[in-house]
């Protein structure tokens, strides 16, 4: 969130005065619809085209997008669920909103440690776990952390090897790409898979509170729309880009078609206002990508990599658009790491630089997840939690501030 007390905040609101006038006229125009409408549908198509997927469903937040994902996965796999296949594999460091929907739907979270190469899940540990427990695992829900894309090709291989569905949370990595082996080209890290995004004010695209779920599956798309709108079949009745077989199957002659509930959904709908805010910000997405990549490269080039850790980035395999500037002590550096990270934190605080832990710390440190595992066994997650934090990276982050920060860090 944006906090005016900081000289260097986590993020900034980039909407211009013209954008604000457009928002004002949106309210002043009596013909405008404020609840979900045509603007939502247009942005869904625009963002789907940007991602390279067939369908996008906007939601009230990234959190509710995750809830829709969990609901649909359970209902689609209910027979296996009832036979005990209830485990969901998650990163050792992720967000609560990536965990809670699954718990609420009756699944059991299993936390696998992250790796220190791309901050994604540890692929070796994941395979070792699946070798012994794959028949208990219902799906993989992988978080691509702080703008980095994981080894998507490897995760796809693992998913196919064990015949387990693979989903992604890309809320911090919406603008990152990877080299996809099959088609030998760069694609968005979620292009081939069902995945979720957030347009929260602190994320890469600002919709204030908004999110989405993306898919290439026609049936999933229609079901996501149903979950978003209480399960009402009218929301899929007039779609022009799908086969209407599902709608026909769900019709109920006992009730009015406009208020026929076909599955257990909820109100996860976005508004036209939030969508307009996101549309205005999205119009600058090309500049955002270039600026974030340039500023992160400036940070990377000037940071002492002997003392501090940054994930490796092979230009041939990834094109990341970074979410933040991570400050993490290099585990190989032989010095008092606690003293180093404390000095870095004090520098930020004294210079009014807003900072955060690397997401939510090791998740099994949290009271609500302690029964799902021992945090001390997630060694890389623990290292990041103890010896790392991040500061903001945004369209308005100043080069001079980055150079001053790296100069101080290098001299610790």
XYZ file of C-alpha atoms in Angstrom:
412
model
C 0.000 0.000 0.000
C 1.037 3.595 -0.568
C 2.038 5.431 2.619
C 2.868 9.146 2.381
C 5.285 9.095 5.326
C 7.897 7.289 3.236
C 10.263 9.013 0.846
C 10.699 5.679 -0.915
C 7.408 3.739 -0.676
C 6.717 0.166 -1.734
C 4.665 1.409 -4.656
C 3.194 4.617 -6.036
C -0.109 5.545 -7.633
C 0.690 6.442 -11.221
C -2.713 7.647 -12.359
C -2.383 11.077 -13.952
C -4.671 14.072 -13.560
C -6.251 13.087 -16.857
C -6.905 9.608 -15.449
C -8.552 11.196 -12.426
C -10.724 13.365 -14.647
C -11.800 10.258 -16.528
C -12.719 8.649 -13.209
C -14.655 11.763 -12.190
C -16.589 11.766 -15.464
C -17.334 8.092 -14.914
C -19.286 9.083 -11.793
C -20.860 12.143 -13.366
C -22.214 10.290 -16.382
C -25.630 8.986 -15.332
C -25.591 6.421 -18.131
C -22.606 4.584 -16.714
C -23.222 1.300 -14.975
C -21.271 0.965 -11.732
C -21.695 -2.760 -11.103
C -20.271 -5.449 -13.376
C -20.863 -4.672 -17.052
C -19.369 -4.163 -20.507
C -16.158 -2.585 -19.229
C -15.369 -5.745 -17.247
C -15.929 -7.895 -20.313
C -13.651 -5.711 -22.455
C -10.810 -5.732 -19.937
C -11.122 -9.501 -19.616
C -10.559 -9.817 -23.361
C -7.702 -7.293 -23.370
C -5.868 -8.969 -20.519
C -6.432 -12.431 -21.979
C -4.813 -11.229 -25.200
C -1.889 -9.785 -23.236
C -1.348 -13.066 -21.372
C -1.796 -15.179 -24.473
C -4.665 -17.212 -22.967
C -8.180 -17.863 -24.253
C -10.190 -16.687 -21.257
C -9.904 -14.335 -18.293
C -12.519 -13.912 -15.563
C -12.201 -10.744 -13.474
C -12.931 -11.072 -9.763
C -13.226 -8.741 -6.794
C -9.639 -9.592 -5.745
C -6.814 -12.026 -6.319
C -7.953 -13.758 -3.126
C -11.417 -14.480 -4.492
C -9.841 -15.699 -7.727
C -7.987 -18.271 -5.605
C -11.261 -19.220 -3.926
C -12.871 -19.853 -7.307
C -9.894 -21.999 -8.300
C -10.236 -24.096 -5.144
C -14.028 -24.466 -5.484
C -13.770 -25.631 -9.059
C -10.914 -28.028 -8.418
C -12.803 -29.693 -5.580
C -16.095 -29.980 -7.443
C -14.365 -31.314 -10.557
C -12.410 -33.912 -8.576
C -14.982 -34.705 -5.896
C -14.782 -38.488 -6.332
C -11.022 -38.504 -5.756
C -11.453 -36.015 -2.898
C -13.952 -38.306 -1.163
C -11.473 -41.175 -1.490
C -8.877 -39.170 0.450
C -6.920 -37.391 -2.266
C -6.887 -34.057 -0.445
C -3.330 -32.719 -0.349
C -2.399 -29.449 -2.067
C 1.307 -28.742 -2.594
C 2.373 -25.157 -1.807
C 5.612 -23.161 -1.533
C 7.182 -22.851 1.913
C 6.906 -19.080 1.400
C 3.681 -17.849 -0.167
C 0.583 -15.848 0.786
C -2.166 -16.805 3.238
C -4.680 -16.233 0.469
C -3.036 -19.063 -1.488
C -3.619 -21.437 1.408
C -6.873 -20.506 3.134
C -9.308 -21.256 0.276
C -7.997 -24.821 0.062
C -8.295 -25.347 3.821
C -11.839 -23.967 3.785
C -12.723 -26.420 1.012
C -11.386 -29.312 3.079
C -7.944 -29.782 1.536
C -4.713 -30.325 3.467
C -1.807 -27.984 2.659
C 1.642 -29.514 2.252
C 4.505 -27.030 2.291
C 7.625 -27.762 0.237
C 10.724 -25.629 0.753
C 11.710 -23.009 -1.812
C 14.988 -22.985 -3.725
C 17.462 -20.094 -3.711
C 17.953 -20.058 -7.492
C 14.569 -18.629 -8.550
C 12.699 -18.497 -5.181
C 10.131 -20.972 -6.495
C 9.465 -24.393 -4.992
C 12.431 -26.774 -4.619
C 11.948 -29.090 -7.598
C 14.024 -31.952 -6.200
C 12.172 -31.949 -2.883
C 8.876 -31.766 -4.766
C 9.673 -34.870 -6.809
C 10.951 -36.726 -3.752
C 7.666 -36.027 -1.983
C 5.560 -37.038 -4.981
C 7.507 -40.270 -5.409
C 6.141 -41.378 -2.038
C 2.814 -39.524 -1.811
C 1.490 -38.762 -5.297
C -1.723 -40.746 -4.758
C -2.602 -38.450 -1.870
C -1.882 -35.213 -3.755
C -4.778 -33.487 -5.475
C -2.929 -30.599 -7.159
C 0.121 -28.342 -7.210
C -0.552 -24.649 -6.533
C 2.753 -22.913 -7.139
C 3.508 -19.274 -6.322
C 5.928 -17.373 -8.562
C 7.426 -15.019 -5.970
C 8.286 -11.301 -6.243
C 8.393 -11.147 -10.027
C 10.520 -14.210 -10.658
C 9.291 -17.010 -12.865
C 9.995 -20.528 -11.696
C 11.210 -23.340 -13.919
C 7.864 -23.705 -15.662
C 9.080 -26.351 -18.116
C 10.284 -28.499 -15.229
C 7.061 -28.042 -13.278
C 5.069 -29.011 -16.356
C 7.191 -32.162 -16.676
C 6.593 -33.033 -13.021
C 2.858 -32.422 -13.375
C 2.654 -34.766 -16.361
C 4.912 -37.400 -14.782
C 2.640 -37.809 -11.762
C -0.613 -36.851 -13.529
C -1.339 -34.084 -11.022
C -2.966 -30.749 -12.047
C -0.681 -27.711 -11.952
C -1.909 -24.204 -11.124
C -0.055 -20.948 -10.509
C -0.480 -17.798 -8.471
C 1.186 -15.036 -10.523
C -0.028 -12.002 -8.595
C 3.541 -10.677 -8.246
C 4.759 -12.036 -11.576
C 2.036 -11.037 -14.023
C 4.531 -9.405 -16.396
C 7.230 -12.109 -16.469
C 8.015 -14.566 -19.271
C 9.831 -17.864 -19.750
C 11.234 -19.759 -22.725
C 8.736 -22.503 -23.480
C 10.554 -25.519 -24.924
C 7.649 -27.048 -26.813
C 7.046 -24.044 -29.076
C 10.573 -22.607 -28.741
C 9.514 -19.081 -27.845
C 8.976 -16.797 -24.847
C 5.491 -16.812 -23.326
C 3.910 -15.347 -20.220
C 4.625 -17.628 -17.261
C 0.934 -18.505 -16.921
C 0.058 -18.845 -20.583
C -0.342 -22.635 -20.690
C -1.873 -23.113 -17.246
C -4.867 -22.068 -15.194
C -3.599 -19.324 -12.901
C -4.579 -16.290 -10.852
C -3.549 -12.633 -10.722
C -4.062 -9.704 -8.399
C -4.471 -6.058 -9.363
C -4.230 -4.851 -5.773
C -2.927 -1.297 -5.409
C 0.510 -2.583 -4.338
C 0.956 -4.946 -7.288
C 2.219 -4.522 -10.845
C -1.081 -3.246 -12.248
C -3.273 -1.116 -9.975
C -6.996 -1.824 -9.916
C -7.294 -0.782 -6.249
C -8.946 -4.117 -5.341
C -9.305 -6.475 -8.299
C -8.080 -9.852 -9.489
C -8.636 -12.481 -12.138
C -8.367 -16.138 -13.015
C -7.092 -17.169 -16.442
C -7.600 -20.419 -18.323
C -7.509 -22.012 -21.765
C -10.258 -24.487 -20.907
C -13.746 -23.627 -22.146
C -15.600 -25.549 -19.423
C -13.422 -24.099 -16.670
C -14.103 -20.628 -18.028
C -17.862 -21.076 -17.853
C -17.696 -22.598 -14.387
C -15.503 -19.753 -13.152
C -18.206 -17.331 -14.311
C -20.800 -19.357 -12.421
C -18.752 -19.420 -9.208
C -18.231 -15.657 -9.515
C -21.956 -14.948 -9.699
C -23.698 -17.144 -7.098
C -23.904 -20.080 -9.519
C -26.548 -18.329 -11.650
C -26.696 -19.933 -15.100
C -27.807 -16.698 -16.749
C -24.177 -15.515 -16.677
C -23.200 -18.156 -19.264
C -26.400 -18.082 -21.334
C -25.374 -15.579 -23.999
C -21.642 -16.178 -24.290
C -20.518 -15.879 -27.901
C -17.171 -17.664 -27.591
C -18.114 -21.088 -26.164
C -20.162 -24.194 -26.831
C -23.479 -23.853 -24.962
C -23.678 -27.499 -23.959
C -22.953 -26.746 -20.283
C -25.725 -24.155 -20.125
C -28.189 -26.617 -21.637
C -27.176 -29.316 -19.158
C -27.701 -26.971 -16.195
C -31.133 -25.664 -17.128
C -33.896 -26.302 -14.590
C -37.516 -26.192 -15.758
C -38.729 -25.803 -12.152
C -37.436 -22.240 -11.769
C -37.135 -19.017 -13.734
C -34.053 -19.200 -15.937
C -32.819 -15.793 -14.783
C -32.607 -17.000 -11.185
C -31.541 -20.594 -11.597
C -28.661 -21.619 -9.305
C -26.625 -24.485 -10.777
C -23.694 -24.744 -8.376
C -22.544 -23.358 -5.023
C -20.983 -20.049 -5.967
C -20.723 -16.684 -4.269
C -20.469 -12.981 -5.044
C -16.908 -12.655 -6.266
C -17.796 -10.019 -8.855
C -15.663 -6.973 -9.740
C -17.058 -3.496 -10.358
C -16.895 -1.233 -13.391
C -15.038 1.355 -11.276
C -12.217 -0.976 -10.242
C -11.971 -2.175 -13.814
C -11.666 1.376 -15.136
C -8.870 2.092 -12.634
C -7.070 -1.046 -13.820
C -7.658 -0.242 -17.503
C -6.072 3.177 -17.119
C -3.031 1.695 -15.402
C -2.811 -1.192 -17.846
C -2.506 1.294 -20.725
C 1.054 1.978 -19.448
C 2.049 -1.668 -19.028
C 4.749 -1.503 -21.727
C 6.448 1.392 -19.942
C 6.105 -0.368 -16.590
C 7.882 -3.454 -17.906
C 10.772 -1.462 -19.386
C 11.171 0.734 -16.309
C 11.066 -2.089 -13.767
C 13.518 -4.176 -15.780
C 15.890 -1.228 -16.200
C 15.805 -0.205 -12.535
C 16.259 -3.773 -11.334
C 19.236 -4.196 -13.649
C 20.721 -1.023 -12.165
C 20.259 -2.531 -8.706
C 21.694 -5.886 -9.741
C 24.723 -4.364 -11.500
C 25.676 -2.265 -8.471
C 24.937 -4.703 -5.651
C 27.837 -6.664 -4.192
C 26.852 -10.229 -5.105
C 29.453 -11.705 -2.776
C 27.593 -10.214 0.196
C 24.020 -10.284 -1.107
C 21.913 -12.876 -2.857
C 19.844 -12.319 -5.983
C 18.214 -15.188 -7.864
C 20.052 -16.163 -11.024
C 18.548 -14.969 -14.293
C 19.524 -16.619 -17.554
C 18.404 -14.289 -20.341
C 17.857 -17.258 -22.626
C 15.252 -18.855 -20.342
C 13.549 -16.021 -18.440
C 12.523 -12.413 -18.936
C 11.409 -11.296 -15.496
C 9.629 -8.066 -14.624
C 10.509 -7.572 -10.991
C 8.080 -6.848 -8.191
C 10.566 -5.396 -5.695
C 14.233 -5.068 -4.745
C 15.118 -7.987 -2.425
C 17.842 -7.465 0.175
C 19.051 -10.912 1.221
C 22.392 -11.862 2.741
C 24.325 -14.343 0.629
C 24.360 -17.658 2.550
C 27.965 -18.230 1.435
C 29.182 -14.932 2.896
C 31.158 -15.624 6.059
C 30.146 -12.778 8.334
C 27.610 -12.014 11.068
C 24.442 -12.193 8.974
C 22.119 -10.982 11.723
C 24.241 -7.859 12.219
C 24.277 -7.222 8.465
C 20.537 -7.511 7.984
C 19.857 -5.403 11.088
C 22.080 -2.613 9.727
C 20.279 -2.770 6.391
C 16.888 -2.505 8.110
C 18.008 0.435 10.261
C 19.317 2.235 7.194
C 15.952 1.855 5.481
C 14.010 2.984 8.532
C 16.205 6.042 9.138
C 15.960 7.056 5.479
C 12.183 6.544 5.302
C 12.443 3.604 2.912
C 9.388 1.385 3.293
C 10.262 -2.313 3.682
C 8.560 -5.673 4.095
C 9.570 -9.250 4.911
C 9.937 -11.545 1.908
C 6.166 -12.094 1.684
C 4.793 -13.759 4.833
C 7.867 -15.540 6.242
C 8.018 -19.328 6.403
C 4.313 -20.163 6.419
C 4.524 -22.850 9.105
C 5.762 -20.195 11.542
C 2.229 -18.765 11.417
C -0.133 -19.922 14.185
C -2.804 -21.118 11.783
C -0.395 -23.324 9.800
C 1.882 -24.707 12.536
C -0.007 -28.004 12.617
C 0.898 -28.598 8.962
C 4.649 -28.837 9.479
C 7.801 -27.780 11.307
C 9.128 -24.482 9.967
C 12.670 -25.430 11.004
C 12.714 -28.149 8.333
C 12.138 -25.602 5.534
C 15.745 -24.453 5.523
C 15.785 -22.111 2.522
C 12.479 -20.535 3.521
C 13.917 -19.995 6.991
C 17.079 -18.438 5.616
C 15.059 -15.935 3.559
C 12.859 -15.198 6.575
C 15.806 -14.538 8.903
C 18.194 -12.777 6.572
C 16.037 -11.036 4.012
C 13.480 -8.328 3.308
C 12.535 -6.168 0.353
C 12.026 -2.531 -0.587
C 9.814 -1.051 -3.257
C 10.322 -1.020 -6.990
C 7.918 1.037 -9.047
C 7.543 3.271 -12.069
C 8.718 6.250 -10.010
C 11.624 4.678 -8.082
C 14.640 6.973 -8.503
C 17.990 5.821 -9.875
C 19.849 7.937 -7.320
C 18.042 6.230 -4.440
C 18.976 2.800 -5.774
C 22.632 3.800 -6.107
C 22.696 5.238 -2.576
C 21.129 2.076 -1.196
C 23.553 -0.289 -2.955
C 26.511 1.877 -1.872
C 25.450 1.539 1.753
C 24.754 -2.201 1.488
C 28.089 -2.893 -0.169
C 29.917 -1.149 2.679
C 28.251 -3.114 5.487
